[in-house]
PDB file of N, CA and C in Angstrom:
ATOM      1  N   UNK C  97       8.519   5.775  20.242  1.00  0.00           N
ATOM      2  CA  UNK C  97       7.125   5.440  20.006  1.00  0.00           C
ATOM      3  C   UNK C  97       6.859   4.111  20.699  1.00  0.00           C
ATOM      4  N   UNK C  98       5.426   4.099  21.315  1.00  0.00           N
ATOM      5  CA  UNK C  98       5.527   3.156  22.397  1.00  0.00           C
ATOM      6  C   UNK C  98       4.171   2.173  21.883  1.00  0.00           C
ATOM      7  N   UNK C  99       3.471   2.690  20.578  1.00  0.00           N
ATOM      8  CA  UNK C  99       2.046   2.443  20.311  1.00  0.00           C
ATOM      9  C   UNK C  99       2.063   1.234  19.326  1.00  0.00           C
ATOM     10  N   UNK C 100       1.621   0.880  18.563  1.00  0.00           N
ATOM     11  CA  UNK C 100       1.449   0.002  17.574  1.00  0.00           C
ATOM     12  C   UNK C 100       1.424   0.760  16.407  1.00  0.00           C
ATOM     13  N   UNK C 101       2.680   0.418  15.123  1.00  0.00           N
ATOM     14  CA  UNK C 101       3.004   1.637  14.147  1.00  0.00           C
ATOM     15  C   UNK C 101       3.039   0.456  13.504  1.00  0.00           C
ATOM     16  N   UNK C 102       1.962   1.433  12.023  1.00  0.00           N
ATOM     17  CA  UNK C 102       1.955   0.420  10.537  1.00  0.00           C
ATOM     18  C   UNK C 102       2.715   1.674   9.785  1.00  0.00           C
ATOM     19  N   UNK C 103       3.302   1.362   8.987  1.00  0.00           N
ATOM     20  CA  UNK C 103       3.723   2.439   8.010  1.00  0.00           C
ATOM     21  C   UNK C 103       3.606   1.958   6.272  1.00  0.00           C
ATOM     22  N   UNK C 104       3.130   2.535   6.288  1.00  0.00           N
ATOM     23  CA  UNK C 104       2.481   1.713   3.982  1.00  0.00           C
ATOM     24  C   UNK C 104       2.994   3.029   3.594  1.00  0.00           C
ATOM     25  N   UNK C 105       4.108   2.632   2.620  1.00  0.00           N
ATOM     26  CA  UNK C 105       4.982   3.467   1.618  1.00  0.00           C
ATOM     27  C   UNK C 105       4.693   2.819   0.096  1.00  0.00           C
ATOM     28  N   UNK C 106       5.039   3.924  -0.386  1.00  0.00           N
ATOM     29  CA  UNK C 106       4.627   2.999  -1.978  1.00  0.00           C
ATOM     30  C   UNK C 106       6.497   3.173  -2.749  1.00  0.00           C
ATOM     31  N   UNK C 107       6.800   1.981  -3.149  1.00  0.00           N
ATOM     32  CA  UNK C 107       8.257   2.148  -3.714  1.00  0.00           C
ATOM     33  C   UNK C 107       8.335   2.784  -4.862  1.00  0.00           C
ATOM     34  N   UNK C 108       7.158   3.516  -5.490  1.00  0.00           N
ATOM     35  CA  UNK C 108       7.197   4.345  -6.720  1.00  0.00           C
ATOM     36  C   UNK C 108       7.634   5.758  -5.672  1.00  0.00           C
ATOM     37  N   UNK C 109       7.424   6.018  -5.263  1.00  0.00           N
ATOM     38  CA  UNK C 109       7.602   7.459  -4.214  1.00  0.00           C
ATOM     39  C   UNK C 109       8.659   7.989  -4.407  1.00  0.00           C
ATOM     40  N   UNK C 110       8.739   9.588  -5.549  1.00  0.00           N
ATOM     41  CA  UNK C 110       9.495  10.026  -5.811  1.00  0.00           C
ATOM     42  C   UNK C 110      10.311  11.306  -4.838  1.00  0.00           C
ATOM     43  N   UNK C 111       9.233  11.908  -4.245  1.00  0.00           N
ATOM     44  CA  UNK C 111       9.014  12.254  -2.894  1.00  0.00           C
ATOM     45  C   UNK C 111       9.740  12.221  -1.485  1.00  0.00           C
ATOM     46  N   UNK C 112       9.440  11.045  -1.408  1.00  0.00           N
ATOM     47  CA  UNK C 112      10.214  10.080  -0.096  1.00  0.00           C
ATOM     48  C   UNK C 112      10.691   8.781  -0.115  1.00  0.00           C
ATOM     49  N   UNK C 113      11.904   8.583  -0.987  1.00  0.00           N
ATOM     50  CA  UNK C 113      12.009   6.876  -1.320  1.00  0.00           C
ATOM     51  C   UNK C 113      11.687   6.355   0.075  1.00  0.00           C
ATOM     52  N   UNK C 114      11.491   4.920  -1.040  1.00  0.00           N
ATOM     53  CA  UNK C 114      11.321   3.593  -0.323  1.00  0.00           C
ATOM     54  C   UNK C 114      12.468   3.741   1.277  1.00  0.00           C
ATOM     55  N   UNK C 115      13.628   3.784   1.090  1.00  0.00           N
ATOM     56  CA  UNK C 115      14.663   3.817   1.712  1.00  0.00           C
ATOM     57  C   UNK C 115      14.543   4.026   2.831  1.00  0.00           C
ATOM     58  N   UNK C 116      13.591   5.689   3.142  1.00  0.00           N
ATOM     59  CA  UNK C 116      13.404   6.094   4.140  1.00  0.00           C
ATOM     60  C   UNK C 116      12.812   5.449   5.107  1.00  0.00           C
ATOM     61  N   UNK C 117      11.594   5.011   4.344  1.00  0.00           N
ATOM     62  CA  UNK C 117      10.559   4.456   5.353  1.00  0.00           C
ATOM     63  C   UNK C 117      11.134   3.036   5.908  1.00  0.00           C
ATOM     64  N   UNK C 118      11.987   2.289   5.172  1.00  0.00           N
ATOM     65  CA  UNK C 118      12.883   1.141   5.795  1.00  0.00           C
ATOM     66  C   UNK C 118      13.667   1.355   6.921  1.00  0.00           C
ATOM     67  N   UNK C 119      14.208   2.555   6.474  1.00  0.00           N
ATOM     68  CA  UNK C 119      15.171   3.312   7.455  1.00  0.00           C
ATOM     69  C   UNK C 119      14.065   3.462   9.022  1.00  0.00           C
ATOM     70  N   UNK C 120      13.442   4.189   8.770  1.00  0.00           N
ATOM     71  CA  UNK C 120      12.333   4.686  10.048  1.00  0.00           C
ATOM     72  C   UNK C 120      11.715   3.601  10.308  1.00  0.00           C
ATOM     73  N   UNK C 121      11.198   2.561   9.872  1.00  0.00           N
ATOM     74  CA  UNK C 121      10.832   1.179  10.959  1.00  0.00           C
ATOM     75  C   UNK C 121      11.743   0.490  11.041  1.00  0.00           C
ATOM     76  N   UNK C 122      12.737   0.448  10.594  1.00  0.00           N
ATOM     77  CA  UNK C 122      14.212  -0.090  11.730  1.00  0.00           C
ATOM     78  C   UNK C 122      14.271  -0.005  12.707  1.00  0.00           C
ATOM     79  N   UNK C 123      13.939   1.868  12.683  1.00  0.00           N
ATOM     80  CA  UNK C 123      14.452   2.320  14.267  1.00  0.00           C
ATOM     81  C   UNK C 123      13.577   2.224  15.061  1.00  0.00           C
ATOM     82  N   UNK C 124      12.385   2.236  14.844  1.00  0.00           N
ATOM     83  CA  UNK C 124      11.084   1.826  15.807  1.00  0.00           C
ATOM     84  C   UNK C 124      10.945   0.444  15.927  1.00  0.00           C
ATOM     85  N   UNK C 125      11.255  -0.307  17.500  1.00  0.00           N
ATOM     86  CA  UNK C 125      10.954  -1.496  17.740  1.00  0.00           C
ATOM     87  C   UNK C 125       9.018  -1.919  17.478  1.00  0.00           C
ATOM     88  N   UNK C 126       9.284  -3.109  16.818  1.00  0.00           N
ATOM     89  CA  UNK C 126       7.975  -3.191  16.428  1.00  0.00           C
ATOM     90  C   UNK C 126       6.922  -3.175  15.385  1.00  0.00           C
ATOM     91  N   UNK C 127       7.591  -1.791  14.613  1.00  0.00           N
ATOM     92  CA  UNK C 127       7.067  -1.342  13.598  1.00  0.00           C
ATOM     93  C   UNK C 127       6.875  -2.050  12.402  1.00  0.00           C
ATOM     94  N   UNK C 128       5.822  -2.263  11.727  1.00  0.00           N
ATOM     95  CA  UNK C 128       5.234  -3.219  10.500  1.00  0.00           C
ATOM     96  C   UNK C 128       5.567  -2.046   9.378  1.00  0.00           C
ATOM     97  N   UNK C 129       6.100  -2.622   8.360  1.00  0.00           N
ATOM     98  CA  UNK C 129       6.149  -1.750   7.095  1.00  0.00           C
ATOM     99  C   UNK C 129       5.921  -2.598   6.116  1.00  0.00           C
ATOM    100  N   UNK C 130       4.588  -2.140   5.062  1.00  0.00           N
ATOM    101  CA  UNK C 130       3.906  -2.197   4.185  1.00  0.00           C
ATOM    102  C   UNK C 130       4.355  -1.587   3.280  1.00  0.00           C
ATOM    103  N   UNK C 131       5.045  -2.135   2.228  1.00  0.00           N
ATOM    104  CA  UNK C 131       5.647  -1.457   0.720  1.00  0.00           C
ATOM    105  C   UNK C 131       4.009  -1.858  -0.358  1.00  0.00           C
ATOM    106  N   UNK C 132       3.797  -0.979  -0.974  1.00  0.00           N
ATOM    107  CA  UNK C 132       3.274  -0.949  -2.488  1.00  0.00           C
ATOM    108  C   UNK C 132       3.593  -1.048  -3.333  1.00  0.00           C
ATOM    109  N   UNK C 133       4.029  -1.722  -3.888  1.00  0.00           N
ATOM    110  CA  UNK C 133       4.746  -1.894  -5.505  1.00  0.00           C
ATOM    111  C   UNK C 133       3.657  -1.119  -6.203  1.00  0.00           C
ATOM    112  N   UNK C 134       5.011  -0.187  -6.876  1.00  0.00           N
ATOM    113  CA  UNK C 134       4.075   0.576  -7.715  1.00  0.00           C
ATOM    114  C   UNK C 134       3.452   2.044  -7.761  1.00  0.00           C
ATOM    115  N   UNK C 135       3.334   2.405  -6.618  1.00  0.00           N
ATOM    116  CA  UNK C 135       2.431   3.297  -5.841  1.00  0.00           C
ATOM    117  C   UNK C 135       3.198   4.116  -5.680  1.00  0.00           C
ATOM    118  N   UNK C 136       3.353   5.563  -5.475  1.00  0.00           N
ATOM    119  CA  UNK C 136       3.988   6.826  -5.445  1.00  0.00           C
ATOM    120  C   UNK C 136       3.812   7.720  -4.282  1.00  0.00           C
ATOM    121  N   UNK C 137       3.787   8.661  -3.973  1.00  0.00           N
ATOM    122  CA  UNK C 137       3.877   9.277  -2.692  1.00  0.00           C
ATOM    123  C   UNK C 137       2.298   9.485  -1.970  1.00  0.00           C
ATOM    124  N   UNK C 138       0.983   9.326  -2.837  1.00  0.00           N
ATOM    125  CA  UNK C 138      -0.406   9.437  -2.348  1.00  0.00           C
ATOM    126  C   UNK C 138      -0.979   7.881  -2.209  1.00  0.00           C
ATOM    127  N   UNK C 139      -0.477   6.696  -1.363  1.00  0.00           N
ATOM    128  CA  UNK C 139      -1.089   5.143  -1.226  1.00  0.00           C
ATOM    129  C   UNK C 139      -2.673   5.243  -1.256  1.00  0.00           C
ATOM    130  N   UNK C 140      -3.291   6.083  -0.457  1.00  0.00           N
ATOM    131  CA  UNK C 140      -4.568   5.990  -0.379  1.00  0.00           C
ATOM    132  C   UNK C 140      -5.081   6.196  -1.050  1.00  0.00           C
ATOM    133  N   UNK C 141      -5.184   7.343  -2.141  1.00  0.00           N
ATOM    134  CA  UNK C 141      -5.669   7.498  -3.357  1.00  0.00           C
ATOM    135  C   UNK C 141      -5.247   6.333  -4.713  1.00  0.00           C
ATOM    136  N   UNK C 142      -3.408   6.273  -4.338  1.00  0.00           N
ATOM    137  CA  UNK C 142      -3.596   5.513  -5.780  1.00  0.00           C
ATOM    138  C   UNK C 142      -4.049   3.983  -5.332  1.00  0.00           C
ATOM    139  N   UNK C 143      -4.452   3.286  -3.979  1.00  0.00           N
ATOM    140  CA  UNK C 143      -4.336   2.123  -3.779  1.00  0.00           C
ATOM    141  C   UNK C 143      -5.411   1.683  -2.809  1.00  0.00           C
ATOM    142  N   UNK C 144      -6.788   2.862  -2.517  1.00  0.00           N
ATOM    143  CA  UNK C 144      -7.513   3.146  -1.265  1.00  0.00           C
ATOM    144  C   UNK C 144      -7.847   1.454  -0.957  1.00  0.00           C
ATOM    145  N   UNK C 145      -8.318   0.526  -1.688  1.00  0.00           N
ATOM    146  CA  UNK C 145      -8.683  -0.721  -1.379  1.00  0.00           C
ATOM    147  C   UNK C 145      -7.518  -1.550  -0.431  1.00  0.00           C
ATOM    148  N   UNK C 146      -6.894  -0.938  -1.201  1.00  0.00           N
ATOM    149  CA  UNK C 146      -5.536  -2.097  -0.513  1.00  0.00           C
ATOM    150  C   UNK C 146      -4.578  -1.381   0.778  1.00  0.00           C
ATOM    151  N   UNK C 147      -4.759  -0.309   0.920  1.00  0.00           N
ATOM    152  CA  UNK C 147      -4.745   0.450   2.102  1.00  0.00           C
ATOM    153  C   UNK C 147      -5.335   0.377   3.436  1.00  0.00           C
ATOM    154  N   UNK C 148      -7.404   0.350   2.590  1.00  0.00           N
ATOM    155  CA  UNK C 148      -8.134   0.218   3.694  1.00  0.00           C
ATOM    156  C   UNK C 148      -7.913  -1.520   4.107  1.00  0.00           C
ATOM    157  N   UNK C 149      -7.780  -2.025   3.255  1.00  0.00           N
ATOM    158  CA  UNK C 149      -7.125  -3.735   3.864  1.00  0.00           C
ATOM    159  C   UNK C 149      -6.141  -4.007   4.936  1.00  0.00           C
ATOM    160  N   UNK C 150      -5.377  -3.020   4.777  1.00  0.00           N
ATOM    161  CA  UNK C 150      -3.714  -3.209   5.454  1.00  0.00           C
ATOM    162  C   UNK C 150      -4.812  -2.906   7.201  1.00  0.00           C
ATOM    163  N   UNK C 151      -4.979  -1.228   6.644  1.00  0.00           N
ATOM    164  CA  UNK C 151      -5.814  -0.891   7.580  1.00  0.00           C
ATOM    165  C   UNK C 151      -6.215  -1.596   8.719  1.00  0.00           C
ATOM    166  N   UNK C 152      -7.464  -2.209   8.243  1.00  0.00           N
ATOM    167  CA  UNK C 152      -8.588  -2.864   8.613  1.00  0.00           C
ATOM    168  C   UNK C 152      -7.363  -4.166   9.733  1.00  0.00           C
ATOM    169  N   UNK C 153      -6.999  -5.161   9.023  1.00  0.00           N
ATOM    170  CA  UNK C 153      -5.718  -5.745   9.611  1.00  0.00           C
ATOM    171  C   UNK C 153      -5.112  -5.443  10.520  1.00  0.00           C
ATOM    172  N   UNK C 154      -4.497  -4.398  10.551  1.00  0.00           N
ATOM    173  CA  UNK C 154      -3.928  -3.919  11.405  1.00  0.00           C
ATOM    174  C   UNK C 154      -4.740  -3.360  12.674  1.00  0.00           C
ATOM    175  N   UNK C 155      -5.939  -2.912  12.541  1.00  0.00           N
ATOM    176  CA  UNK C 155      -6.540  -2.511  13.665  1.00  0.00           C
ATOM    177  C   UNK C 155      -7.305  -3.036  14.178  1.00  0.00           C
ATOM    178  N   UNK C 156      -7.671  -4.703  13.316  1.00  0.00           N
ATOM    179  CA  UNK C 156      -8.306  -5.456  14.076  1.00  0.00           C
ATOM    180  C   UNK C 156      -7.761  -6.356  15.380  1.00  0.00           C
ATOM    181  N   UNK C 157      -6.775  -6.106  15.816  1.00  0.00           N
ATOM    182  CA  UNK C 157      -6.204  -6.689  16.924  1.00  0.00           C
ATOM    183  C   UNK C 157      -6.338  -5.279  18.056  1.00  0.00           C
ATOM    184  N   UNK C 158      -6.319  -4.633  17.712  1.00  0.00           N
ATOM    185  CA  UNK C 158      -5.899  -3.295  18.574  1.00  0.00           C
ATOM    186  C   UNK C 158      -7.499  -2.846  18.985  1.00  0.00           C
ATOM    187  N   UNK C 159      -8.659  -3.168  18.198  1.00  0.00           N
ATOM    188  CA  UNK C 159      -9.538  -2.878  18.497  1.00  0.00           C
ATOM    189  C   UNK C 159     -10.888  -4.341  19.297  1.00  0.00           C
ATOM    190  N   UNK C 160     -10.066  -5.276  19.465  1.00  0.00           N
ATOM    191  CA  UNK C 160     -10.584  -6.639  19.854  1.00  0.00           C
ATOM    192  C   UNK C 160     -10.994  -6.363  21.260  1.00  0.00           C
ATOM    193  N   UNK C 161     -12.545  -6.856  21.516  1.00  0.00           N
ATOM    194  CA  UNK C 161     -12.977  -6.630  23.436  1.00  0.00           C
ATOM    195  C   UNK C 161     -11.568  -7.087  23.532  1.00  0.00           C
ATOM    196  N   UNK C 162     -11.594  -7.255  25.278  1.00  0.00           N
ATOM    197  CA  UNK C 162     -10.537  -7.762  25.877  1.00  0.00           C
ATOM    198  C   UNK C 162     -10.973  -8.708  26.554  1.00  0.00           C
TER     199      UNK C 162
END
């Protein structure tokens, strides 16, 4: 992956532990990972505010004129 990668996992995630998603932005140079305390395998629903925050953050550099 060559793009700009956020990844928001929630460490309640019974689903897909935490683990994984540590594991998978390891291996991607670059990659930002966003844990939720708390939060379970649906972030956007159980956390939409603090999601669309990370969000918003994150794509405000990527979306800046040039």
């Amino acid at each position: 992956i060559h793009a700009p990668l956020l990844l928001i996992h929630g460490d309640a995630d019974l689903e897909c532990p935490v683990g994984a998603a540590i594991e998978l932005a390891s291996r991607i140079a670059g990659a930002q990972l966003e844990i939720l305390p708390g939060v379970g395998h649906n972030p956007m629903q159980e956390q939409p505010a603090t999601v669309c925050r990370l969000l918003d953050a994150f794509l405000a550099p990527q979306c800046a004129p040039a």
